[in-house]
PDB file of C-alpha atoms in Angstrom:
ATOM      1  CA  UNK A   1       4.016 -24.112 -18.497  1.00 39.00           C
ATOM      2  CA  UNK A   2       5.944 -26.834 -19.446  1.00 37.00           C
ATOM      3  CA  UNK A   3       8.714 -24.809 -22.081  1.00 40.00           C
ATOM      4  CA  UNK A   4       8.747 -22.481 -19.276  1.00 41.00           C
ATOM      5  CA  UNK A   5       9.960 -24.847 -16.508  1.00 39.00           C
ATOM      6  CA  UNK A   6      12.421 -27.323 -19.250  1.00 35.00           C
ATOM      7  CA  UNK A   7      14.168 -23.174 -19.790  1.00 39.00           C
ATOM      8  CA  UNK A   8      15.208 -23.196 -16.260  1.00 41.00           C
ATOM      9  CA  UNK A   9      16.375 -27.022 -15.390  1.00 40.00           C
ATOM     10  CA  UNK A  10      18.470 -26.386 -19.289  1.00 39.00           C
ATOM     11  CA  UNK A  11      19.848 -23.316 -18.391  1.00 44.00           C
ATOM     12  CA  UNK A  12      17.842 -22.158 -21.904  1.00 39.00           C
ATOM     13  CA  UNK A  13      17.745 -18.580 -20.469  1.00 42.00           C
ATOM     14  CA  UNK A  14      15.931 -16.597 -18.263  1.00 44.00           C
ATOM     15  CA  UNK A  15      12.276 -17.249 -16.151  1.00 42.00           C
ATOM     16  CA  UNK A  16       9.244 -15.266 -17.387  1.00 45.00           C
ATOM     17  CA  UNK A  17       6.769 -14.448 -15.086  1.00 45.00           C
ATOM     18  CA  UNK A  18       3.959 -14.105 -14.982  1.00 62.00           C
ATOM     19  CA  UNK A  19       1.209 -12.112 -12.174  1.00 73.00           C
ATOM     20  CA  UNK A  20       0.160 -13.856  -9.425  1.00 86.00           C
ATOM     21  CA  UNK A  21      -2.933 -14.992  -9.614  1.00 87.00           C
ATOM     22  CA  UNK A  22      -5.639 -14.705  -6.630  1.00 88.00           C
ATOM     23  CA  UNK A  23      -5.968 -17.189  -4.490  1.00 93.00           C
ATOM     24  CA  UNK A  24      -8.419 -18.280  -1.286  1.00 96.00           C
ATOM     25  CA  UNK A  25      -6.671 -16.364   1.756  1.00 97.00           C
ATOM     26  CA  UNK A  26      -4.685 -13.725  -1.380  1.00 97.00           C
ATOM     27  CA  UNK A  27      -4.096 -10.266  -0.476  1.00 97.00           C
ATOM     28  CA  UNK A  28      -3.153  -9.847  -4.420  1.00 96.00           C
ATOM     29  CA  UNK A  29      -2.329  -6.023  -4.728  1.00 96.00           C
ATOM     30  CA  UNK A  30      -0.928  -5.515  -8.683  1.00 95.00           C
ATOM     31  CA  UNK A  31       1.417  -2.008  -8.503  1.00 96.00           C
ATOM     32  CA  UNK A  32       3.080   0.770 -11.730  1.00 96.00           C
ATOM     33  CA  UNK A  33       6.271   0.077  -9.466  1.00 97.00           C
ATOM     34  CA  UNK A  34       9.022  -1.775  -9.818  1.00 97.00           C
ATOM     35  CA  UNK A  35      10.107  -4.509  -8.363  1.00 96.00           C
ATOM     36  CA  UNK A  36      12.839  -1.916  -6.449  1.00 97.00           C
ATOM     37  CA  UNK A  37      10.587   1.037  -5.542  1.00 97.00           C
ATOM     38  CA  UNK A  38       8.063  -1.582  -4.427  1.00 98.00           C
ATOM     39  CA  UNK A  39      10.378  -3.610  -1.805  1.00 98.00           C
ATOM     40  CA  UNK A  40      11.983  -0.337  -0.975  1.00 97.00           C
ATOM     41  CA  UNK A  41       8.367   0.981  -0.100  1.00 97.00           C
ATOM     42  CA  UNK A  42       7.715  -1.911   2.729  1.00 98.00           C
ATOM     43  CA  UNK A  43      11.127  -1.678   3.930  1.00 98.00           C
ATOM     44  CA  UNK A  44       9.771   1.860   4.518  1.00 98.00           C
ATOM     45  CA  UNK A  45       5.885   0.707   4.949  1.00 98.00           C
ATOM     46  CA  UNK A  46       6.643  -2.055   7.508  1.00 98.00           C
ATOM     47  CA  UNK A  47       9.341   0.446   9.542  1.00 98.00           C
ATOM     48  CA  UNK A  48       6.609   2.745   9.839  1.00 98.00           C
ATOM     49  CA  UNK A  49       3.949   0.676  11.150  1.00 98.00           C
ATOM     50  CA  UNK A  50       6.168  -0.178  14.164  1.00 98.00           C
ATOM     51  CA  UNK A  51       6.206  -3.642  12.116  1.00 98.00           C
ATOM     52  CA  UNK A  52       9.874  -5.787  11.688  1.00 98.00           C
ATOM     53  CA  UNK A  53      11.570  -7.106   9.150  1.00 98.00           C
ATOM     54  CA  UNK A  54      12.217 -10.590  10.215  1.00 97.00           C
ATOM     55  CA  UNK A  55      13.045 -12.574   7.760  1.00 97.00           C
ATOM     56  CA  UNK A  56      13.892 -11.953   3.882  1.00 97.00           C
ATOM     57  CA  UNK A  57      14.442 -14.321   1.042  1.00 96.00           C
ATOM     58  CA  UNK A  58      15.186 -13.977  -2.568  1.00 95.00           C
ATOM     59  CA  UNK A  59      15.462 -16.402  -5.413  1.00 94.00           C
ATOM     60  CA  UNK A  60      16.284 -13.288  -7.919  1.00 92.00           C
ATOM     61  CA  UNK A  61      19.038 -12.989  -6.058  1.00 91.00           C
ATOM     62  CA  UNK A  62      20.346 -16.090  -5.257  1.00 92.00           C
ATOM     63  CA  UNK A  63      20.641 -17.049  -8.968  1.00 91.00           C
ATOM     64  CA  UNK A  64      21.847 -14.105  -9.572  1.00 92.00           C
ATOM     65  CA  UNK A  65      25.341 -15.008  -7.391  1.00 93.00           C
ATOM     66  CA  UNK A  66      25.422 -18.043  -9.775  1.00 94.00           C
ATOM     67  CA  UNK A  67      24.790 -16.122 -12.538  1.00 94.00           C
ATOM     68  CA  UNK A  68      21.893 -16.484 -13.848  1.00 93.00           C
ATOM     69  CA  UNK A  69      19.043 -13.455 -14.331  1.00 91.00           C
ATOM     70  CA  UNK A  70      15.190 -14.640 -13.622  1.00 93.00           C
ATOM     71  CA  UNK A  71      12.379 -11.904 -12.440  1.00 95.00           C
ATOM     72  CA  UNK A  72      12.756  -9.995  -8.835  1.00 95.00           C
ATOM     73  CA  UNK A  73      11.414 -12.444  -6.023  1.00 96.00           C
ATOM     74  CA  UNK A  74      11.358 -11.180  -2.497  1.00 97.00           C
ATOM     75  CA  UNK A  75      10.071 -12.933   0.672  1.00 98.00           C
ATOM     76  CA  UNK A  76       9.718 -10.660   3.450  1.00 98.00           C
ATOM     77  CA  UNK A  77       8.483 -11.735   7.092  1.00 98.00           C
ATOM     78  CA  UNK A  78       6.960  -9.218   8.895  1.00 98.00           C
ATOM     79  CA  UNK A  79       6.545  -9.497  13.008  1.00 98.00           C
ATOM     80  CA  UNK A  80       6.786  -8.468  16.134  1.00 98.00           C
ATOM     81  CA  UNK A  81       7.630 -10.415  20.156  1.00 98.00           C
ATOM     82  CA  UNK A  82       4.235  -8.494  21.163  1.00 98.00           C
ATOM     83  CA  UNK A  83       2.185 -10.480  18.718  1.00 98.00           C
ATOM     84  CA  UNK A  84       4.557 -14.089  19.113  1.00 98.00           C
ATOM     85  CA  UNK A  85       3.957 -14.215  22.652  1.00 98.00           C
ATOM     86  CA  UNK A  86      -0.185 -13.087  22.284  1.00 98.00           C
ATOM     87  CA  UNK A  87       0.066 -16.040  18.880  1.00 98.00           C
ATOM     88  CA  UNK A  88       1.808 -18.821  21.504  1.00 98.00           C
ATOM     89  CA  UNK A  89      -0.133 -18.309  24.702  1.00 98.00           C
ATOM     90  CA  UNK A  90      -2.882 -19.184  22.395  1.00 98.00           C
ATOM     91  CA  UNK A  91      -1.274 -22.185  19.946  1.00 98.00           C
ATOM     92  CA  UNK A  92       1.586 -23.096  20.575  1.00 98.00           C
ATOM     93  CA  UNK A  93       1.475 -24.882  16.645  1.00 98.00           C
ATOM     94  CA  UNK A  94       0.763 -21.479  15.061  1.00 98.00           C
ATOM     95  CA  UNK A  95       3.879 -20.729  16.133  1.00 98.00           C
ATOM     96  CA  UNK A  96       5.284 -21.927  12.804  1.00 98.00           C
ATOM     97  CA  UNK A  97       3.729 -20.302  10.324  1.00 98.00           C
ATOM     98  CA  UNK A  98       5.103 -17.282  12.725  1.00 97.00           C
ATOM     99  CA  UNK A  99       6.646 -14.159  10.997  1.00 98.00           C
ATOM    100  CA  UNK A 100       3.997 -14.036   8.572  1.00 98.00           C
ATOM    101  CA  UNK A 101       4.826 -12.800   4.500  1.00 98.00           C
ATOM    102  CA  UNK A 102       4.518 -10.853   2.076  1.00 98.00           C
ATOM    103  CA  UNK A 103       5.814 -11.581  -1.179  1.00 98.00           C
ATOM    104  CA  UNK A 104       6.905  -8.619  -3.886  1.00 98.00           C
ATOM    105  CA  UNK A 105       7.466 -10.621  -8.338  1.00 97.00           C
ATOM    106  CA  UNK A 106       8.724  -8.744 -10.733  1.00 96.00           C
ATOM    107  CA  UNK A 107       5.740  -9.398 -13.711  1.00 95.00           C
ATOM    108  CA  UNK A 108       7.022  -9.651 -17.600  1.00 94.00           C
ATOM    109  CA  UNK A 109       6.449  -6.035 -17.918  1.00 94.00           C
ATOM    110  CA  UNK A 110       9.040  -5.443 -15.199  1.00 95.00           C
ATOM    111  CA  UNK A 111       5.867  -3.957 -13.111  1.00 96.00           C
ATOM    112  CA  UNK A 112       5.475  -5.455  -9.523  1.00 97.00           C
ATOM    113  CA  UNK A 113       3.417  -7.295  -7.170  1.00 97.00           C
ATOM    114  CA  UNK A 114       2.412  -7.516  -3.828  1.00 98.00           C
ATOM    115  CA  UNK A 115       0.595 -10.850  -2.212  1.00 98.00           C
ATOM    116  CA  UNK A 116       0.273 -11.963   0.854  1.00 98.00           C
ATOM    117  CA  UNK A 117      -1.826 -14.504   2.434  1.00 98.00           C
ATOM    118  CA  UNK A 118      -3.429 -13.223   5.383  1.00 98.00           C
ATOM    119  CA  UNK A 119      -2.912 -13.116   9.351  1.00 98.00           C
ATOM    120  CA  UNK A 120      -6.007 -15.231   9.080  1.00 98.00           C
ATOM    121  CA  UNK A 121      -6.050 -16.572   6.617  1.00 98.00           C
ATOM    122  CA  UNK A 122      -2.486 -18.306   7.819  1.00 98.00           C
ATOM    123  CA  UNK A 123      -3.741 -18.779  11.218  1.00 98.00           C
ATOM    124  CA  UNK A 124      -6.743 -20.983  10.697  1.00 98.00           C
ATOM    125  CA  UNK A 125      -5.781 -24.155  11.217  1.00 98.00           C
ATOM    126  CA  UNK A 126      -5.552 -23.091  14.725  1.00 98.00           C
ATOM    127  CA  UNK A 127      -8.621 -21.488  15.397  1.00 98.00           C
ATOM    128  CA  UNK A 128     -10.154 -24.440  17.581  1.00 97.00           C
ATOM    129  CA  UNK A 129      -7.901 -24.404  19.171  1.00 97.00           C
ATOM    130  CA  UNK A 130      -6.449 -20.751  19.831  1.00 97.00           C
ATOM    131  CA  UNK A 131     -10.014 -19.938  20.081  1.00 97.00           C
ATOM    132  CA  UNK A 132     -10.881 -15.820  20.224  1.00 98.00           C
ATOM    133  CA  UNK A 133      -7.933 -15.290  21.177  1.00 98.00           C
ATOM    134  CA  UNK A 134      -5.961 -16.625  18.399  1.00 98.00           C
ATOM    135  CA  UNK A 135      -9.377 -15.228  15.933  1.00 98.00           C
ATOM    136  CA  UNK A 136      -8.987 -11.653  18.049  1.00 98.00           C
ATOM    137  CA  UNK A 137      -5.492 -11.709  16.892  1.00 98.00           C
ATOM    138  CA  UNK A 138      -5.498 -12.284  13.511  1.00 98.00           C
ATOM    139  CA  UNK A 139      -8.246 -10.183  12.952  1.00 98.00           C
ATOM    140  CA  UNK A 140      -6.270  -7.496  14.681  1.00 98.00           C
ATOM    141  CA  UNK A 141      -2.679  -8.182  12.156  1.00 98.00           C
ATOM    142  CA  UNK A 142      -5.303  -8.476   8.976  1.00 98.00           C
ATOM    143  CA  UNK A 143      -5.664  -4.998   9.766  1.00 98.00           C
ATOM    144  CA  UNK A 144      -1.796  -4.284   9.835  1.00 98.00           C
ATOM    145  CA  UNK A 145      -1.294  -6.353   7.049  1.00 98.00           C
ATOM    146  CA  UNK A 146      -3.628  -4.313   5.495  1.00 98.00           C
ATOM    147  CA  UNK A 147      -2.136  -0.888   6.462  1.00 98.00           C
ATOM    148  CA  UNK A 148       1.277  -2.701   5.258  1.00 98.00           C
ATOM    149  CA  UNK A 149       0.368  -2.660   2.196  1.00 98.00           C
ATOM    150  CA  UNK A 150      -2.135   0.087   1.511  1.00 98.00           C
ATOM    151  CA  UNK A 151       1.173   2.087   2.094  1.00 98.00           C
ATOM    152  CA  UNK A 152       3.527   0.576   0.577  1.00 98.00           C
ATOM    153  CA  UNK A 153       1.972   0.065  -2.746  1.00 95.00           C
ATOM    154  CA  UNK A 154       0.621   4.455  -2.187  1.00 90.00           C
ATOM    155  CA  UNK A 155       1.861   5.933  -4.778  1.00 75.00           C
ATOM    156  CA  UNK A 156       5.635   7.987  -3.832  1.00 67.00           C
TER     157      UNK A 156
END
């Protein structure tokens, strides 16, 4: 870990990425797809599911603009206004969590991993306030996000 940090801070070379490790509340789906294939597949799956790509951020694209090369890394925020309205009716505070994000990372072997925090996990801190409305919404979104992921990682 320390050599990687030293490399990044001193600009001694490219950062090496490992796969995302499973963790509480996350879904982690390693694939045989390349980073760009997975990003493209995810975008198409979001559209096919009738959801919207609301935000995007890419550390690797930003680094490239600075003349640095790091493994592919993109966060895609996905949501839709009808879900936002229902969420806010249940809990104003939960609004900080929207859009819910997918995370695409490039592995050292040039494959890519798709990860996301499940909506139920994301909204868990607000359940006392949001009650059954928020719980039901989160469960519904768990299914939506799972179906998007399944479509994104399916062989093309």
